[in-house]
Every structure is written in C-alpha cells, then in structure tokens.
C-alpha cells in the first residue's frame, strides 16, 4: 500500500530549503528517502552516481540462517516481513519485481556443519527457516560422496541495480536528486540550519556507506569495512534451479547466466578486482560444479561492506552536532535489514519515536571527540 502522503511533485525545480539532506543513494539513502517522502517530508538526495558501489555490487541475497554455525539473524522475524512488504510496495509502484523469492540449498562442507544442523533442526524458532534434508541422489549437481545438505526457507535476492535505478529516476522526477558528491567542507553548520551551497537544511543524514570511515564527523564510529567480489558468468550447461550455498554461493539468473560470490578481504580495502579472488571463486565453483569449468566470466564487481564490530547498524544523531545524523553500518545484510530500520528511523525523525539502544550510536559516544 502506498501512503496517501506520497504526492507527485509537480514543481521539480532544485530545492533551496529542505528538511533532510541525504548524503548517498545506496540502498540505505534510497529507502530512507522513499520513507520520508511517503511521510510528506521534503528531502534532497546527493550521490555521485558511480557505476560500481557497494549496493550495486551486492547480490542482494536474503538468507535468514547463515555461516558455518547456521546462526539465525537476530530479529529476522521482524526484518523479513518488513522487507517483503516494502519491496512489494516498490514493485507495485514501479510495475517491476525487485525481490525474487527463490529456493536455496545449503550443502554441508564438514561433519561439524552436520552436527550444527542436527542441533538447529529441532528448535522451533528455526523451523520457519529450515527445510528438508537433501542427499546426493536428490540433486544432479551433488557428487556421490557428498555430505548432502538441506533446504533453506524464506530466501531470495533483491535486484539492487534495478531498484536503485528506478528510485533514482523517481527522485530526479521529484526534483529531489542531485548528481554530485557532497564536499563535507561545504557544509556550514549553524544553530538555525545547515547550509550546503544555496540550500538550507534542517538535518543532514549521512548514508555514505563505508566512506563513513573518512567522514570527519563520524569517523570515530567503529566501522569494520570488508571488501568483497562477485562475478557474473555464462554457461551452456544446465544450472541448478535454486541458489546453492557451498562455502561460496551460486545464484542462477536467466539465459545461462549466474552470479558467483563472494570473497571477504579485510585489507587492503581498494575497489579493484584481485587475482586472489578470481582463483578463490573459480576454484570453488569448479570443485563443486565440475560441469561449469568452462563458464565464461563476463563481469567482476567489487564493493566494500559497511560492517560494524557488534554487527548492529549505526543510527542516530551526532553527540555534539544534533543536525548531523547517520544511517549506516548494515554490513553484509543491507537488503534484509534496511527496510525495517528505514521505517524505524523515519518514525524517529518525524514522530520522535525512540531508537533502540542496540542501534543508536549513543552506544559508542565515549569514542566521539569533544569538538
Ligand atoms: C561483495 C558484496 C556482497 C554483498 N552481498 C550482499 C547480499 O547478498 N545481501 C545483502 O543484503 N547485502 C549484501 N552486501 C551488503 C550490502 O551491499 C550493503 O549492506 C548495502 O548495500 C549498504 O548500503 P549503503 O547504502 O549503506 O552503502 P553504499 O551502497 O555504499 O551507498 C553509499 C552511497 O553513498 C555515496 N557517497 C559516499 N560519500 C558521499 C558523499 N560525500 N557525497 C555524496 N554521496 C556519497 C556513495 O557513492 C554510495 O552511492 C554485499 C556487499 C558486498 C560488498
């Protein structure tokens, strides 16, 4: 359902006065911008429109139970319905499907993982997310000596590039998007408002992804950025019909194309593809899917996940500059978490609802310099 407050703006000229300046049009800035427009707020989103960004690199996988230890994401019972609702709402608005619900299989890579699965499968809180066991004879891509695996429920992927393109075009149409980088030296903070060029702003919200680490007002937050690579390949061979997690993952697309990911590199944090990642991804793929050994590599993408030490996002106001705010730190789960937190944060901004302590950046205020 689209809120009646979302009115089409007939005056799309650049704004000189706005309530919120959103710095960054990744998934965080875009979904927050959408929520604020729905509530009738005036916004301006600024982003340099780079071809390769973290949100545009991400495969957008939604996966409630992850890792070798098969851990259920904390609060996934809240995040998932919020994500489905928002992506459906956006799908209806733009007449396009962005969230593709898809079956997923997790293949065991060790006896330890099987032991972990045995523990989890009997827990009622895991039941909505864990499906049937799978044995080597159930799938033609499993070898005879495979340890098998199991089906995962409520999985899928978000087509982030299509969604961000559609939202950008919409923001442009609404006269609330500027293709540029915000030079932080150009933000003039006064008691009454923040001035950026010829625009007067009530609050600035930084949705600047991993670039938060060089943001002069928020670099004290303990960000843990992690670089990652994802490839797109093409094959004439039959692909699995489902997403397969095998230490790495394979996401089948249409026309023989598939995505293969992802790597995790803590340093160096540059945005260039590496030979190491190529070896790591292609070797893992060949070992699990020998028939795909001649697949053609058609695209490599690199991004930097805005991870945090406690795996909780960074949301809230600067301790000494209340006009400056942050909405960031969604790590490797932006597609799942941002819909929920964009609703929560927009209610905080527009209705004064409290932020949970677990995500409020007040929890790190001890690390904030005094000036
Ligand atoms: C390899 C990889 C795989 C991933 N896979 C998944 C996955 O399967 N599922 C999932 O949910 N998540 C995944 N993620 C994580 C997901 O991408 C992030 O959680 C999410 O995209 C973060 O969005 P964001 O808007 O906070 O950051 P970003 O996408 O980094 O957006 C920040 C934006 O701010 C802009 N910006 C920065 N500084 C300025 C400035 N001064 N002025 C103007 N604009 C500025 C940038 O150009 C950028 O467009 C993956 C990430 C990577 C790297």
Coordinates of N, CA and C in Angstrom, one line a residue, residues 169-262:
X169 N 15.6 7.5 -10.7 CA 14.8 8.2 -11.7 C 13.6 8.9 -11.1
X170 N 13.0 8.2 -10.1 CA 11.9 8.8 -9.4 C 12.3 10.1 -8.6
X171 N 13.4 10.0 -7.9 CA 13.9 11.1 -7.1 C 14.2 12.3 -8.0
X172 N 14.7 12.0 -9.2 CA 15.0 13.1 -10.2 C 13.7 13.8 -10.6
X173 N 12.8 12.9 -10.9 CA 11.4 13.4 -11.4 C 10.8 14.3 -10.3
X174 N 11.1 13.9 -9.0 CA 10.5 14.7 -7.9 C 11.3 16.0 -7.6
X175 N 12.4 16.2 -8.4 CA 13.3 17.4 -8.1 C 14.0 17.2 -6.8
X176 N 14.3 16.0 -6.3 CA 15.0 15.9 -5.1 C 16.2 15.0 -5.2
X177 N 16.9 15.1 -6.3 CA 18.2 14.4 -6.5 C 19.2 15.2 -7.2
X178 N 20.4 15.2 -6.7 CA 21.5 15.9 -7.4 C 22.6 14.9 -7.6
X179 N 23.1 14.9 -8.8 CA 24.3 14.0 -9.2 C 25.5 14.8 -8.8
X180 N 26.1 14.5 -7.6 CA 27.3 15.2 -7.2 C 27.8 14.5 -5.9
X181 N 29.0 14.9 -5.5 CA 29.5 14.4 -4.2 C 29.4 15.6 -3.2
X182 N 29.0 15.3 -2.0 CA 28.9 16.4 -1.0 C 30.4 16.6 -0.5
X183 N 30.9 17.7 -0.7 CA 32.2 18.0 -0.1 C 31.9 18.5 1.3
X184 N 32.4 17.7 2.3 CA 32.0 18.0 3.7 C 32.4 19.3 4.2
X185 N 33.5 19.9 3.5 CA 33.9 21.3 3.9 C 32.9 22.3 3.5
X186 N 32.0 21.9 2.6 CA 31.0 22.9 2.1 C 29.7 22.9 3.0
X187 N 29.7 22.0 4.0 CA 28.5 22.1 4.9 C 28.8 23.1 6.0
X188 N 27.9 24.1 6.1 CA 28.1 25.1 7.1 C 27.0 24.9 8.1
X189 N 27.5 24.5 9.3 CA 26.5 24.2 10.4 C 26.3 25.4 11.3
X190 N 25.0 25.9 11.3 CA 24.7 27.0 12.2 C 23.6 26.5 13.2
X191 N 23.2 27.3 14.1 CA 22.2 26.9 15.1 C 20.8 26.7 14.4
X192 N 20.5 27.6 13.5 CA 19.2 27.5 12.9 C 19.1 26.4 11.8
X193 N 20.2 26.2 11.1 CA 20.1 25.3 9.9 C 21.5 24.9 9.4
X194 N 21.6 24.0 8.6 CA 22.9 23.7 7.9 C 22.7 24.2 6.5
X195 N 23.8 24.9 6.0 CA 23.8 25.4 4.7 C 24.7 24.5 3.8
X196 N 24.2 24.1 2.7 CA 25.0 23.4 1.7 C 24.8 24.1 0.3
X197 N 25.8 24.8 -0.2 CA 25.7 25.6 -1.4 C 24.5 26.6 -1.2
X198 N 23.5 26.6 -2.1 CA 22.4 27.5 -1.8 C 21.2 26.9 -1.2
X199 N 21.4 25.8 -0.5 CA 20.3 25.1 0.1 C 20.4 25.1 1.6
X200 N 19.3 25.4 2.2 CA 19.2 25.5 3.7 C 18.5 24.2 4.2
X201 N 19.1 23.5 5.1 CA 18.7 22.2 5.5 C 18.5 22.1 7.0
X202 N 17.5 21.3 7.4 CA 17.2 21.2 8.8 C 18.2 20.1 9.4
X203 N 18.2 18.9 8.7 CA 19.1 17.8 9.2 C 19.8 17.2 8.0
X204 N 21.0 16.8 8.2 CA 21.8 16.1 7.2 C 21.9 14.6 7.7
X205 N 21.6 13.7 6.8 CA 21.7 12.3 7.2 C 22.7 11.6 6.3
X206 N 23.8 11.2 6.9 CA 24.9 10.5 6.2 C 24.5 9.0 5.9
X207 N 24.3 8.7 4.7 CA 24.1 7.3 4.2 C 25.2 7.0 3.3
X208 N 26.4 7.2 3.7 CA 27.6 7.2 2.8 C 28.4 5.9 2.8
X209 N 27.7 4.8 3.4 CA 28.4 3.5 3.3 C 29.7 3.5 3.9
X210 N 30.7 2.7 3.3 CA 32.0 2.6 4.0 C 32.8 3.9 4.0
X211 N 32.3 4.9 3.2 CA 33.1 6.2 3.2 C 32.9 6.9 4.6
X212 N 32.0 6.4 5.4 CA 31.9 6.9 6.8 C 33.2 6.9 7.5
X213 N 34.1 6.0 7.1 CA 35.4 5.9 7.8 C 36.3 7.2 7.5
X214 N 35.9 8.0 6.5 CA 36.7 9.2 6.3 C 35.8 10.4 6.5
X215 N 34.6 10.2 7.1 CA 33.7 11.3 7.4 C 34.1 12.0 8.7
X216 N 34.5 13.3 8.5 CA 35.1 14.0 9.7 C 34.3 14.0 10.9
X217 N 32.9 13.9 10.7 CA 32.1 13.9 11.9 C 31.8 12.5 12.5
X218 N 31.9 11.5 11.7 CA 31.5 10.2 12.2 C 32.6 9.1 12.1
X219 N 33.9 9.6 11.8 CA 34.9 8.5 11.6 C 35.3 7.9 12.9
X220 N 34.8 8.4 14.1 CA 35.1 7.8 15.4 C 34.2 6.5 15.6
X221 N 33.2 6.3 14.8 CA 32.4 5.1 14.9 C 33.2 3.9 14.5
X222 N 33.1 2.8 15.2 CA 34.0 1.6 14.9 C 33.5 0.8 13.8
X223 N 33.7 1.4 12.6 CA 33.3 0.7 11.3 C 34.3 -0.5 11.1
X224 N 33.8 -1.6 10.6 CA 34.7 -2.7 10.2 C 34.4 -3.0 8.7
X225 N 35.0 -2.2 7.8 CA 34.7 -2.4 6.4 C 35.4 -3.7 5.9
X226 N 34.7 -4.4 5.0 CA 35.2 -5.6 4.4 C 35.0 -5.6 2.9
X227 N 36.1 -5.7 2.1 CA 35.9 -5.7 0.7 C 35.4 -7.1 0.2
X228 N 34.7 -7.1 -0.9 CA 34.2 -8.4 -1.4 C 34.0 -8.3 -2.9
X229 N 34.2 -9.5 -3.6 CA 34.0 -9.5 -5.0 C 32.9 -10.5 -5.4
X230 N 32.2 -10.2 -6.5 CA 31.2 -11.1 -7.0 C 31.3 -11.1 -8.5
X231 N 31.2 -12.3 -9.1 CA 31.4 -12.4 -10.6 C 30.0 -12.8 -11.2
X232 N 29.9 -12.4 -12.5 CA 28.8 -12.9 -13.3 C 29.4 -13.8 -14.4
X233 N 28.9 -15.0 -14.6 CA 29.4 -15.9 -15.6 C 28.3 -16.4 -16.5
X234 N 28.7 -17.0 -17.6 CA 27.7 -17.5 -18.5 C 28.1 -18.9 -19.0
X235 N 27.1 -19.8 -19.1 CA 27.4 -21.2 -19.5 C 26.3 -21.8 -20.4
X236 N 26.7 -22.8 -21.2 CA 25.7 -23.5 -22.0 C 25.2 -24.7 -21.2
X237 N 25.8 -25.0 -20.1 CA 25.5 -26.2 -19.2 C 24.2 -25.9 -18.4
X238 N 23.6 -26.9 -18.0 CA 22.4 -26.8 -17.1 C 22.8 -26.2 -15.8
X239 N 22.1 -25.2 -15.3 CA 22.4 -24.6 -14.0 C 21.5 -25.2 -12.9
X240 N 21.9 -25.2 -11.7 CA 20.9 -25.5 -10.6 C 19.7 -24.5 -10.7
X241 N 18.5 -25.0 -10.3 CA 17.4 -24.1 -10.4 C 17.2 -23.2 -9.1
X242 N 18.1 -23.5 -8.2 CA 18.0 -22.8 -6.9 C 19.3 -22.1 -6.5
X243 N 19.3 -21.3 -5.5 CA 20.5 -20.7 -5.0 C 21.2 -21.8 -4.3
X244 N 22.5 -22.0 -4.5 CA 23.3 -23.0 -3.8 C 24.4 -22.4 -2.9
X245 N 24.3 -22.7 -1.6 CA 25.4 -22.2 -0.7 C 26.3 -23.4 -0.5
X246 N 27.6 -23.1 -0.8 CA 28.6 -24.3 -0.7 C 29.9 -23.7 -0.1
X247 N 29.8 -22.9 0.8 CA 31.0 -22.1 1.3 C 31.0 -20.8 0.5
X248 N 31.0 -20.9 -0.8 CA 30.7 -19.7 -1.6 C 29.2 -19.9 -2.0
X249 N 28.7 -19.1 -2.9 CA 27.3 -19.3 -3.3 C 27.2 -19.1 -4.9
X250 N 26.2 -19.8 -5.4 CA 25.9 -19.7 -6.8 C 24.4 -19.2 -6.9
X251 N 24.2 -18.2 -7.7 CA 22.8 -17.7 -7.9 C 22.5 -17.8 -9.4
X252 N 21.6 -18.7 -9.8 CA 21.2 -18.8 -11.2 C 20.4 -17.6 -11.6
X253 N 20.7 -17.1 -12.8 CA 19.9 -16.0 -13.4 C 19.2 -16.6 -14.6
X254 N 18.9 -15.7 -15.6 CA 18.3 -16.3 -16.8 C 19.3 -16.4 -17.9
X255 N 19.0 -17.0 -19.0 CA 19.8 -17.2 -20.2 C 21.2 -17.7 -19.9
X256 N 21.3 -18.7 -19.0 CA 22.6 -19.4 -18.8 C 23.5 -18.5 -17.9
X257 N 23.1 -17.4 -17.4 CA 24.0 -16.6 -16.6 C 23.8 -16.9 -15.1
X258 N 24.9 -16.7 -14.4 CA 24.8 -16.9 -12.9 C 25.8 -16.1 -12.2
X259 N 25.4 -15.7 -11.0 CA 26.4 -15.0 -10.1 C 27.1 -15.9 -9.2
X260 N 28.3 -15.6 -8.9 CA 29.2 -16.4 -8.1 C 29.8 -15.5 -7.0
X261 N 29.7 -15.8 -5.8 CA 30.3 -15.0 -4.7 C 30.5 -15.7 -3.5
X262 N 30.9 -15.0 -2.5 CA 31.6 -13.8 -2.5 C 32.8 -13.9 -1.7

